[in-house]
Amino acid sequence: MDTGDDEIYTNGEAGNSNRRIISFGQQLDIEAYAGLYSGRTKIGRLLFIANKCDENNRSMQLEALRMAYDEIKRGENTQLFREVVQKINGRLGASYAMDAAWCDMVERRAEQKKDKLENELNAYRTNLIKESIRMGYNDFGDFYYARGQLGDAFKSYVRTRDYCTNSKHIIHMCMCAILVSIEMDQFTHVTSYVSKAEQTPEALDPLASSKLRCAVGLAHLDAKKYKLAARKFLEVGPELGNSYNEVIASQDVATYGGLCALASFDRTELKNKVIDNVNFRNFLELVPEVRELINDFYSSRYASCLEYLENLKANLLLDIHLHEHVETLYDQIRNKALIQYTHPFVSVDLNMMASAFKTSVAGLQKELEALITDNQIQARIDSHNKILYARHADQRNTTFQRVLQTGNEFDRDVTSMLLRANLIKHEHSQKAARRL
């Protein structure tokens, strides 16, 4: 071993013996979680949690269904109400059974409202009142959105574009189209309408800019473009607050942005764009677990960082946007930690490294082999002595090779110049031209 024990541990866990791991691996508080959101996304997230919970977590599943039932009855989506009642299947008692009278009343009222909106829109078209036509289509979009007919809602919102008379109207149309597109998981539409909103002649206000950054951040996350997603979430301003909770909460901005940054940023970017980012620090204060794991990663306290990640994992898998990216992000973060740990050393004792990462030597060796094969770590493993030896480039040999290559290139260029000068001197090119 070329480095002392103290040196090894400074890249692992030594100065960490007096740090207490914050315990937060407890079951998700569904009521507090749902309270962060409003509208369809609140219901969507509750139903997603209910679908993800198995029979071993029946209490959480029923709690999510109960809250979804109550929230739906405050709206007009009878189709979704029937689906939730079917999922509850009588397990919550008579209070949460099928309410046919409520469904009939809501549907009857919806039919009346639809007829009224159609008559008003026809009148506006006849009179060619541009602003009224825009408002008519907008009202239809709101109506269809409340009823859960997202495709029709999207068409109605988009139709208002032909009747927009200023930048404010265009931005409102784009925001509505983005909202519905996120609900439908049509993130290509999200990116398109974010671009349209950003291209309006008038400057966007800070709140609208922050909402658009959140939306395009979700689109990049869906496309697995984690670095781009991180950059967008990191640009969200503190004015966002809870003003976009029909799509995303401030806590989500911290979690999505923090994890994507950890997985994709290098050490310098992590310091400059995350840890030293005053605006993003306000978001991280809302999720202290993410803040701590980022600081642990940057300070090379890998075991603590990975323990935070492991404790967060169960709840992240219940997140409607993040769940399918958790494994990929975790793998990338862990690989970066392994690379960062080995980087400063000529040789590393695998036993000490395994202790720092709270894993077995055999498991660690397999991970390192994969990284070496993938050319992410320049090293070789002494399997017998359990030591990783770095393959540092031979600087002297590299310099000689570079000098030799430069000399050869110079020689070739001089030869070409002399040949060209002789051709011109003896007028070979002109004689050839005369022969032709």
JSON list of N, CA and C in Angstrom, two decimals, residues 115-181:
[
{"chain": "A", "resi": 115, "resn": "ASP", "atom": "N", "xyz": [-73.66, 22.23, -23.04]},
{"chain": "A", "resi": 115, "resn": "ASP", "atom": "CA", "xyz": [-74.60, 22.87, -23.97]},
{"chain": "A", "resi": 115, "resn": "ASP", "atom": "C", "xyz": [-74.49, 24.39, -23.90]},
{"chain": "A", "resi": 116, "resn": "LYS", "atom": "N", "xyz": [-74.37, 24.90, -22.69]},
{"chain": "A", "resi": 116, "resn": "LYS", "atom": "CA", "xyz": [-74.25, 26.35, -22.50]},
{"chain": "A", "resi": 116, "resn": "LYS", "atom": "C", "xyz": [-72.97, 26.88, -23.15]},
{"chain": "A", "resi": 117, "resn": "LEU", "atom": "N", "xyz": [-71.85, 26.15, -22.94]},
{"chain": "A", "resi": 117, "resn": "LEU", "atom": "CA", "xyz": [-70.57, 26.58, -23.53]},
{"chain": "A", "resi": 117, "resn": "LEU", "atom": "C", "xyz": [-70.62, 26.54, -25.05]},
{"chain": "A", "resi": 118, "resn": "GLU", "atom": "N", "xyz": [-71.27, 25.53, -25.62]},
{"chain": "A", "resi": 118, "resn": "GLU", "atom": "CA", "xyz": [-71.40, 25.42, -27.09]},
{"chain": "A", "resi": 118, "resn": "GLU", "atom": "C", "xyz": [-72.20, 26.58, -27.66]},
{"chain": "A", "resi": 119, "resn": "ASN", "atom": "N", "xyz": [-73.31, 26.92, -26.99]},
{"chain": "A", "resi": 119, "resn": "ASN", "atom": "CA", "xyz": [-74.16, 28.03, -27.45]},
{"chain": "A", "resi": 119, "resn": "ASN", "atom": "C", "xyz": [-73.39, 29.35, -27.39]},
{"chain": "A", "resi": 120, "resn": "GLU", "atom": "N", "xyz": [-72.68, 29.55, -26.30]},
{"chain": "A", "resi": 120, "resn": "GLU", "atom": "CA", "xyz": [-71.91, 30.79, -26.15]},
{"chain": "A", "resi": 120, "resn": "GLU", "atom": "C", "xyz": [-70.82, 30.90, -27.23]},
{"chain": "A", "resi": 121, "resn": "LEU", "atom": "N", "xyz": [-70.10, 29.78, -27.47]},
{"chain": "A", "resi": 121, "resn": "LEU", "atom": "CA", "xyz": [-69.03, 29.79, -28.46]},
{"chain": "A", "resi": 121, "resn": "LEU", "atom": "C", "xyz": [-69.56, 30.04, -29.85]},
{"chain": "A", "resi": 122, "resn": "ASN", "atom": "N", "xyz": [-70.71, 29.45, -30.19]},
{"chain": "A", "resi": 122, "resn": "ASN", "atom": "CA", "xyz": [-71.33, 29.68, -31.51]},
{"chain": "A", "resi": 122, "resn": "ASN", "atom": "C", "xyz": [-71.71, 31.14, -31.68]},
{"chain": "A", "resi": 123, "resn": "ALA", "atom": "N", "xyz": [-72.21, 31.74, -30.60]},
{"chain": "A", "resi": 123, "resn": "ALA", "atom": "CA", "xyz": [-72.58, 33.17, -30.65]},
{"chain": "A", "resi": 123, "resn": "ALA", "atom": "C", "xyz": [-71.35, 34.04, -30.87]},
{"chain": "A", "resi": 124, "resn": "TYR", "atom": "N", "xyz": [-70.26, 33.69, -30.19]},
{"chain": "A", "resi": 124, "resn": "TYR", "atom": "CA", "xyz": [-69.02, 34.45, -30.33]},
{"chain": "A", "resi": 124, "resn": "TYR", "atom": "C", "xyz": [-68.47, 34.34, -31.75]},
{"chain": "A", "resi": 125, "resn": "ARG", "atom": "N", "xyz": [-68.57, 33.14, -32.32]},
{"chain": "A", "resi": 125, "resn": "ARG", "atom": "CA", "xyz": [-68.09, 32.94, -33.69]},
{"chain": "A", "resi": 125, "resn": "ARG", "atom": "C", "xyz": [-68.91, 33.76, -34.68]},
{"chain": "A", "resi": 126, "resn": "THR", "atom": "N", "xyz": [-70.22, 33.78, -34.46]},
{"chain": "A", "resi": 126, "resn": "THR", "atom": "CA", "xyz": [-71.11, 34.55, -35.35]},
{"chain": "A", "resi": 126, "resn": "THR", "atom": "C", "xyz": [-70.75, 36.04, -35.32]},
{"chain": "A", "resi": 127, "resn": "ASN", "atom": "N", "xyz": [-70.46, 36.53, -34.12]},
{"chain": "A", "resi": 127, "resn": "ASN", "atom": "CA", "xyz": [-70.16, 37.96, -33.95]},
{"chain": "A", "resi": 127, "resn": "ASN", "atom": "C", "xyz": [-68.69, 38.29, -34.23]},
{"chain": "A", "resi": 128, "resn": "LEU", "atom": "N", "xyz": [-67.87, 37.23, -34.44]},
{"chain": "A", "resi": 128, "resn": "LEU", "atom": "CA", "xyz": [-66.44, 37.40, -34.75]},
{"chain": "A", "resi": 128, "resn": "LEU", "atom": "C", "xyz": [-65.70, 38.23, -33.70]},
{"chain": "A", "resi": 129, "resn": "ILE", "atom": "N", "xyz": [-66.04, 37.96, -32.44]},
{"chain": "A", "resi": 129, "resn": "ILE", "atom": "CA", "xyz": [-65.35, 38.65, -31.34]},
{"chain": "A", "resi": 129, "resn": "ILE", "atom": "C", "xyz": [-64.15, 37.78, -30.94]},
{"chain": "A", "resi": 130, "resn": "LYS", "atom": "N", "xyz": [-62.96, 38.23, -31.32]},
{"chain": "A", "resi": 130, "resn": "LYS", "atom": "CA", "xyz": [-61.76, 37.40, -31.18]},
{"chain": "A", "resi": 130, "resn": "LYS", "atom": "C", "xyz": [-61.49, 37.01, -29.72]},
{"chain": "A", "resi": 131, "resn": "GLU", "atom": "N", "xyz": [-61.53, 37.99, -28.83]},
{"chain": "A", "resi": 131, "resn": "GLU", "atom": "CA", "xyz": [-61.24, 37.72, -27.42]},
{"chain": "A", "resi": 131, "resn": "GLU", "atom": "C", "xyz": [-62.26, 36.78, -26.81]},
{"chain": "A", "resi": 132, "resn": "SER", "atom": "N", "xyz": [-63.53, 36.96, -27.18]},
{"chain": "A", "resi": 132, "resn": "SER", "atom": "CA", "xyz": [-64.59, 36.09, -26.64]},
{"chain": "A", "resi": 132, "resn": "SER", "atom": "C", "xyz": [-64.43, 34.66, -27.16]},
{"chain": "A", "resi": 133, "resn": "ILE", "atom": "N", "xyz": [-64.03, 34.51, -28.44]},
{"chain": "A", "resi": 133, "resn": "ILE", "atom": "CA", "xyz": [-63.81, 33.17, -28.99]},
{"chain": "A", "resi": 133, "resn": "ILE", "atom": "C", "xyz": [-62.68, 32.48, -28.23]},
{"chain": "A", "resi": 134, "resn": "ARG", "atom": "N", "xyz": [-61.60, 33.24, -27.99]},
{"chain": "A", "resi": 134, "resn": "ARG", "atom": "CA", "xyz": [-60.47, 32.69, -27.22]},
{"chain": "A", "resi": 134, "resn": "ARG", "atom": "C", "xyz": [-60.93, 32.21, -25.84]},
{"chain": "A", "resi": 135, "resn": "MET", "atom": "N", "xyz": [-61.70, 33.04, -25.17]},
{"chain": "A", "resi": 135, "resn": "MET", "atom": "CA", "xyz": [-62.20, 32.68, -23.84]},
{"chain": "A", "resi": 135, "resn": "MET", "atom": "C", "xyz": [-63.14, 31.48, -23.91]},
{"chain": "A", "resi": 136, "resn": "GLY", "atom": "N", "xyz": [-63.92, 31.40, -24.99]},
{"chain": "A", "resi": 136, "resn": "GLY", "atom": "CA", "xyz": [-64.84, 30.27, -25.16]},
{"chain": "A", "resi": 136, "resn": "GLY", "atom": "C", "xyz": [-64.10, 28.94, -25.28]},
{"chain": "A", "resi": 137, "resn": "TYR", "atom": "N", "xyz": [-63.05, 28.93, -26.11]},
{"chain": "A", "resi": 137, "resn": "TYR", "atom": "CA", "xyz": [-62.24, 27.71, -26.25]},
{"chain": "A", "resi": 137, "resn": "TYR", "atom": "C", "xyz": [-61.52, 27.39, -24.93]},
{"chain": "A", "resi": 138, "resn": "ASN", "atom": "N", "xyz": [-61.09, 28.43, -24.25]},
{"chain": "A", "resi": 138, "resn": "ASN", "atom": "CA", "xyz": [-60.40, 28.24, -22.98]},
{"chain": "A", "resi": 138, "resn": "ASN", "atom": "C", "xyz": [-61.34, 27.61, -21.94]},
{"chain": "A", "resi": 139, "resn": "ASP", "atom": "N", "xyz": [-62.59, 28.09, -21.92]},
{"chain": "A", "resi": 139, "resn": "ASP", "atom": "CA", "xyz": [-63.59, 27.53, -21.00]},
{"chain": "A", "resi": 139, "resn": "ASP", "atom": "C", "xyz": [-63.87, 26.07, -21.33]},
{"chain": "A", "resi": 140, "resn": "PHE", "atom": "N", "xyz": [-63.89, 25.75, -22.64]},
{"chain": "A", "resi": 140, "resn": "PHE", "atom": "CA", "xyz": [-64.07, 24.35, -23.05]},
{"chain": "A", "resi": 140, "resn": "PHE", "atom": "C", "xyz": [-62.90, 23.50, -22.58]},
{"chain": "A", "resi": 141, "resn": "GLY", "atom": "N", "xyz": [-61.68, 24.05, -22.69]},
{"chain": "A", "resi": 141, "resn": "GLY", "atom": "CA", "xyz": [-60.50, 23.32, -22.20]},
{"chain": "A", "resi": 141, "resn": "GLY", "atom": "C", "xyz": [-60.60, 23.03, -20.72]},
{"chain": "A", "resi": 142, "resn": "ASP", "atom": "N", "xyz": [-61.01, 24.05, -19.93]},
{"chain": "A", "resi": 142, "resn": "ASP", "atom": "CA", "xyz": [-61.18, 23.86, -18.48]},
{"chain": "A", "resi": 142, "resn": "ASP", "atom": "C", "xyz": [-62.23, 22.81, -18.19]},
{"chain": "A", "resi": 143, "resn": "PHE", "atom": "N", "xyz": [-63.32, 22.84, -18.96]},
{"chain": "A", "resi": 143, "resn": "PHE", "atom": "CA", "xyz": [-64.42, 21.89, -18.77]},
{"chain": "A", "resi": 143, "resn": "PHE", "atom": "C", "xyz": [-63.94, 20.45, -19.01]},
{"chain": "A", "resi": 144, "resn": "TYR", "atom": "N", "xyz": [-63.28, 20.24, -20.15]},
{"chain": "A", "resi": 144, "resn": "TYR", "atom": "CA", "xyz": [-62.81, 18.89, -20.48]},
{"chain": "A", "resi": 144, "resn": "TYR", "atom": "C", "xyz": [-61.73, 18.42, -19.49]},
{"chain": "A", "resi": 145, "resn": "TYR", "atom": "N", "xyz": [-60.87, 19.35, -19.07]},
{"chain": "A", "resi": 145, "resn": "TYR", "atom": "CA", "xyz": [-59.81, 19.00, -18.11]},
{"chain": "A", "resi": 145, "resn": "TYR", "atom": "C", "xyz": [-60.43, 18.52, -16.79]},
{"chain": "A", "resi": 146, "resn": "ALA", "atom": "N", "xyz": [-61.44, 19.25, -16.31]},
{"chain": "A", "resi": 146, "resn": "ALA", "atom": "CA", "xyz": [-62.11, 18.86, -15.06]},
{"chain": "A", "resi": 146, "resn": "ALA", "atom": "C", "xyz": [-62.81, 17.51, -15.19]},
{"chain": "A", "resi": 147, "resn": "ARG", "atom": "N", "xyz": [-63.29, 17.21, -16.39]},
{"chain": "A", "resi": 147, "resn": "ARG", "atom": "CA", "xyz": [-63.99, 15.94, -16.61]},
{"chain": "A", "resi": 147, "resn": "ARG", "atom": "C", "xyz": [-63.02, 14.78, -16.86]},
{"chain": "A", "resi": 148, "resn": "GLY", "atom": "N", "xyz": [-61.72, 15.09, -17.02]},
{"chain": "A", "resi": 148, "resn": "GLY", "atom": "CA", "xyz": [-60.73, 14.04, -17.25]},
{"chain": "A", "resi": 148, "resn": "GLY", "atom": "C", "xyz": [-60.55, 13.67, -18.71]},
{"chain": "A", "resi": 149, "resn": "GLN", "atom": "N", "xyz": [-61.16, 14.47, -19.62]},
{"chain": "A", "resi": 149, "resn": "GLN", "atom": "CA", "xyz": [-61.03, 14.23, -21.06]},
{"chain": "A", "resi": 149, "resn": "GLN", "atom": "C", "xyz": [-59.83, 15.05, -21.57]},
{"chain": "A", "resi": 150, "resn": "LEU", "atom": "N", "xyz": [-58.64, 14.53, -21.32]},
{"chain": "A", "resi": 150, "resn": "LEU", "atom": "CA", "xyz": [-57.43, 15.32, -21.53]},
{"chain": "A", "resi": 150, "resn": "LEU", "atom": "C", "xyz": [-57.14, 15.61, -23.00]},
{"chain": "A", "resi": 151, "resn": "GLY", "atom": "N", "xyz": [-57.43, 14.67, -23.87]},
{"chain": "A", "resi": 151, "resn": "GLY", "atom": "CA", "xyz": [-57.21, 14.89, -25.30]},
{"chain": "A", "resi": 151, "resn": "GLY", "atom": "C", "xyz": [-58.05, 16.05, -25.82]},
{"chain": "A", "resi": 152, "resn": "ASP", "atom": "N", "xyz": [-59.33, 16.09, -25.45]},
{"chain": "A", "resi": 152, "resn": "ASP", "atom": "CA", "xyz": [-60.21, 17.18, -25.87]},
{"chain": "A", "resi": 152, "resn": "ASP", "atom": "C", "xyz": [-59.79, 18.50, -25.22]},
{"chain": "A", "resi": 153, "resn": "ALA", "atom": "N", "xyz": [-59.34, 18.42, -23.97]},
{"chain": "A", "resi": 153, "resn": "ALA", "atom": "CA", "xyz": [-58.87, 19.63, -23.27]},
{"chain": "A", "resi": 153, "resn": "ALA", "atom": "C", "xyz": [-57.66, 20.22, -24.00]},
{"chain": "A", "resi": 154, "resn": "PHE", "atom": "N", "xyz": [-56.73, 19.36, -24.41]},
{"chain": "A", "resi": 154, "resn": "PHE", "atom": "CA", "xyz": [-55.54, 19.82, -25.12]},
{"chain": "A", "resi": 154, "resn": "PHE", "atom": "C", "xyz": [-55.92, 20.51, -26.43]},
{"chain": "A", "resi": 155, "resn": "LYS", "atom": "N", "xyz": [-56.83, 19.90, -27.20]},
{"chain": "A", "resi": 155, "resn": "LYS", "atom": "CA", "xyz": [-57.26, 20.48, -28.48]},
{"chain": "A", "resi": 155, "resn": "LYS", "atom": "C", "xyz": [-57.90, 21.85, -28.26]},
{"chain": "A", "resi": 156, "resn": "SER", "atom": "N", "xyz": [-58.73, 21.96, -27.22]},
{"chain": "A", "resi": 156, "resn": "SER", "atom": "CA", "xyz": [-59.42, 23.23, -26.96]},
{"chain": "A", "resi": 156, "resn": "SER", "atom": "C", "xyz": [-58.43, 24.33, -26.58]},
{"chain": "A", "resi": 157, "resn": "TYR", "atom": "N", "xyz": [-57.47, 23.99, -25.72]},
{"chain": "A", "resi": 157, "resn": "TYR", "atom": "CA", "xyz": [-56.47, 24.99, -25.32]},
{"chain": "A", "resi": 157, "resn": "TYR", "atom": "C", "xyz": [-55.65, 25.45, -26.52]},
{"chain": "A", "resi": 158, "resn": "VAL", "atom": "N", "xyz": [-55.26, 24.50, -27.37]},
{"chain": "A", "resi": 158, "resn": "VAL", "atom": "CA", "xyz": [-54.41, 24.83, -28.52]},
{"chain": "A", "resi": 158, "resn": "VAL", "atom": "C", "xyz": [-55.16, 25.70, -29.53]},
{"chain": "A", "resi": 159, "resn": "ARG", "atom": "N", "xyz": [-56.48, 25.49, -29.64]},
{"chain": "A", "resi": 159, "resn": "ARG", "atom": "CA", "xyz": [-57.28, 26.29, -30.58]},
{"chain": "A", "resi": 159, "resn": "ARG", "atom": "C", "xyz": [-57.31, 27.77, -30.21]},
{"chain": "A", "resi": 160, "resn": "THR", "atom": "N", "xyz": [-57.06, 28.08, -28.94]},
{"chain": "A", "resi": 160, "resn": "THR", "atom": "CA", "xyz": [-57.07, 29.49, -28.54]},
{"chain": "A", "resi": 160, "resn": "THR", "atom": "C", "xyz": [-55.91, 30.26, -29.18]},
{"chain": "A", "resi": 161, "resn": "ARG", "atom": "N", "xyz": [-54.91, 29.55, -29.70]},
{"chain": "A", "resi": 161, "resn": "ARG", "atom": "CA", "xyz": [-53.73, 30.22, -30.25]},
{"chain": "A", "resi": 161, "resn": "ARG", "atom": "C", "xyz": [-54.08, 31.18, -31.39]},
{"chain": "A", "resi": 162, "resn": "ASP", "atom": "N", "xyz": [-55.02, 30.79, -32.24]},
{"chain": "A", "resi": 162, "resn": "ASP", "atom": "CA", "xyz": [-55.40, 31.63, -33.38]},
{"chain": "A", "resi": 162, "resn": "ASP", "atom": "C", "xyz": [-56.09, 32.92, -32.95]},
{"chain": "A", "resi": 163, "resn": "TYR", "atom": "N", "xyz": [-56.50, 32.99, -31.69]},
{"chain": "A", "resi": 163, "resn": "TYR", "atom": "CA", "xyz": [-57.25, 34.16, -31.21]},
{"chain": "A", "resi": 163, "resn": "TYR", "atom": "C", "xyz": [-56.49, 34.93, -30.13]},
{"chain": "A", "resi": 164, "resn": "CYS", "atom": "N", "xyz": [-55.21, 34.57, -29.93]},
{"chain": "A", "resi": 164, "resn": "CYS", "atom": "CA", "xyz": [-54.38, 35.30, -28.96]},
{"chain": "A", "resi": 164, "resn": "CYS", "atom": "C", "xyz": [-53.96, 36.64, -29.57]},
{"chain": "A", "resi": 165, "resn": "THR", "atom": "N", "xyz": [-54.08, 37.70, -28.79]},
{"chain": "A", "resi": 165, "resn": "THR", "atom": "CA", "xyz": [-53.75, 39.03, -29.31]},
{"chain": "A", "resi": 165, "resn": "THR", "atom": "C", "xyz": [-52.52, 39.64, -28.66]},
{"chain": "A", "resi": 166, "resn": "ASN", "atom": "N", "xyz": [-51.99, 38.98, -27.62]},
{"chain": "A", "resi": 166, "resn": "ASN", "atom": "CA", "xyz": [-50.78, 39.51, -26.98]},
{"chain": "A", "resi": 166, "resn": "ASN", "atom": "C", "xyz": [-49.97, 38.37, -26.36]},
{"chain": "A", "resi": 167, "resn": "SER", "atom": "N", "xyz": [-48.78, 38.70, -25.87]},
{"chain": "A", "resi": 167, "resn": "SER", "atom": "CA", "xyz": [-47.87, 37.68, -25.32]},
{"chain": "A", "resi": 167, "resn": "SER", "atom": "C", "xyz": [-48.48, 36.98, -24.11]},
{"chain": "A", "resi": 168, "resn": "LYS", "atom": "N", "xyz": [-49.22, 37.73, -23.31]},
{"chain": "A", "resi": 168, "resn": "LYS", "atom": "CA", "xyz": [-49.83, 37.14, -22.11]},
{"chain": "A", "resi": 168, "resn": "LYS", "atom": "C", "xyz": [-50.78, 36.00, -22.47]},
{"chain": "A", "resi": 169, "resn": "HIS", "atom": "N", "xyz": [-51.55, 36.20, -23.52]},
{"chain": "A", "resi": 169, "resn": "HIS", "atom": "CA", "xyz": [-52.48, 35.16, -23.97]},
{"chain": "A", "resi": 169, "resn": "HIS", "atom": "C", "xyz": [-51.72, 33.92, -24.46]},
{"chain": "A", "resi": 170, "resn": "ILE", "atom": "N", "xyz": [-50.63, 34.15, -25.21]},
{"chain": "A", "resi": 170, "resn": "ILE", "atom": "CA", "xyz": [-49.84, 33.03, -25.74]},
{"chain": "A", "resi": 170, "resn": "ILE", "atom": "C", "xyz": [-49.23, 32.22, -24.60]},
{"chain": "A", "resi": 171, "resn": "ILE", "atom": "N", "xyz": [-48.69, 32.92, -23.60]},
{"chain": "A", "resi": 171, "resn": "ILE", "atom": "CA", "xyz": [-48.08, 32.24, -22.45]},
{"chain": "A", "resi": 171, "resn": "ILE", "atom": "C", "xyz": [-49.13, 31.42, -21.70]},
{"chain": "A", "resi": 172, "resn": "HIS", "atom": "N", "xyz": [-50.33, 31.99, -21.54]},
{"chain": "A", "resi": 172, "resn": "HIS", "atom": "CA", "xyz": [-51.41, 31.26, -20.86]},
{"chain": "A", "resi": 172, "resn": "HIS", "atom": "C", "xyz": [-51.79, 30.00, -21.64]},
{"chain": "A", "resi": 173, "resn": "MET", "atom": "N", "xyz": [-51.88, 30.13, -22.97]},
{"chain": "A", "resi": 173, "resn": "MET", "atom": "CA", "xyz": [-52.19, 28.97, -23.81]},
{"chain": "A", "resi": 173, "resn": "MET", "atom": "C", "xyz": [-51.11, 27.89, -23.65]},
{"chain": "A", "resi": 174, "resn": "CYS", "atom": "N", "xyz": [-49.83, 28.33, -23.68]},
{"chain": "A", "resi": 174, "resn": "CYS", "atom": "CA", "xyz": [-48.72, 27.38, -23.55]},
{"chain": "A", "resi": 174, "resn": "CYS", "atom": "C", "xyz": [-48.74, 26.68, -22.19]},
{"chain": "A", "resi": 175, "resn": "MET", "atom": "N", "xyz": [-49.00, 27.43, -21.13]},
{"chain": "A", "resi": 175, "resn": "MET", "atom": "CA", "xyz": [-49.05, 26.86, -19.78]},
{"chain": "A", "resi": 175, "resn": "MET", "atom": "C", "xyz": [-50.14, 25.79, -19.68]},
{"chain": "A", "resi": 176, "resn": "CYS", "atom": "N", "xyz": [-51.31, 26.09, -20.26]},
{"chain": "A", "resi": 176, "resn": "CYS", "atom": "CA", "xyz": [-52.41, 25.11, -20.23]},
{"chain": "A", "resi": 176, "resn": "CYS", "atom": "C", "xyz": [-52.06, 23.85, -21.03]},
{"chain": "A", "resi": 177, "resn": "ALA", "atom": "N", "xyz": [-51.46, 24.05, -22.20]},
{"chain": "A", "resi": 177, "resn": "ALA", "atom": "CA", "xyz": [-51.06, 22.91, -23.04]},
{"chain": "A", "resi": 177, "resn": "ALA", "atom": "C", "xyz": [-49.99, 22.07, -22.33]},
{"chain": "A", "resi": 178, "resn": "ILE", "atom": "N", "xyz": [-49.06, 22.74, -21.65]},
{"chain": "A", "resi": 178, "resn": "ILE", "atom": "CA", "xyz": [-48.00, 22.03, -20.91]},
{"chain": "A", "resi": 178, "resn": "ILE", "atom": "C", "xyz": [-48.59, 21.21, -19.77]},
{"chain": "A", "resi": 179, "resn": "LEU", "atom": "N", "xyz": [-49.53, 21.82, -19.03]},
{"chain": "A", "resi": 179, "resn": "LEU", "atom": "CA", "xyz": [-50.17, 21.13, -17.90]},
{"chain": "A", "resi": 179, "resn": "LEU", "atom": "C", "xyz": [-50.83, 19.83, -18.36]},
{"chain": "A", "resi": 180, "resn": "VAL", "atom": "N", "xyz": [-51.63, 19.92, -19.44]},
{"chain": "A", "resi": 180, "resn": "VAL", "atom": "CA", "xyz": [-52.33, 18.73, -19.94]},
{"chain": "A", "resi": 180, "resn": "VAL", "atom": "C", "xyz": [-51.34, 17.72, -20.51]},
{"chain": "A", "resi": 181, "resn": "SER", "atom": "N", "xyz": [-50.30, 18.20, -21.19]},
{"chain": "A", "resi": 181, "resn": "SER", "atom": "CA", "xyz": [-49.31, 17.29, -21.78]},
{"chain": "A", "resi": 181, "resn": "SER", "atom": "C", "xyz": [-48.57, 16.50, -20.71]}
]
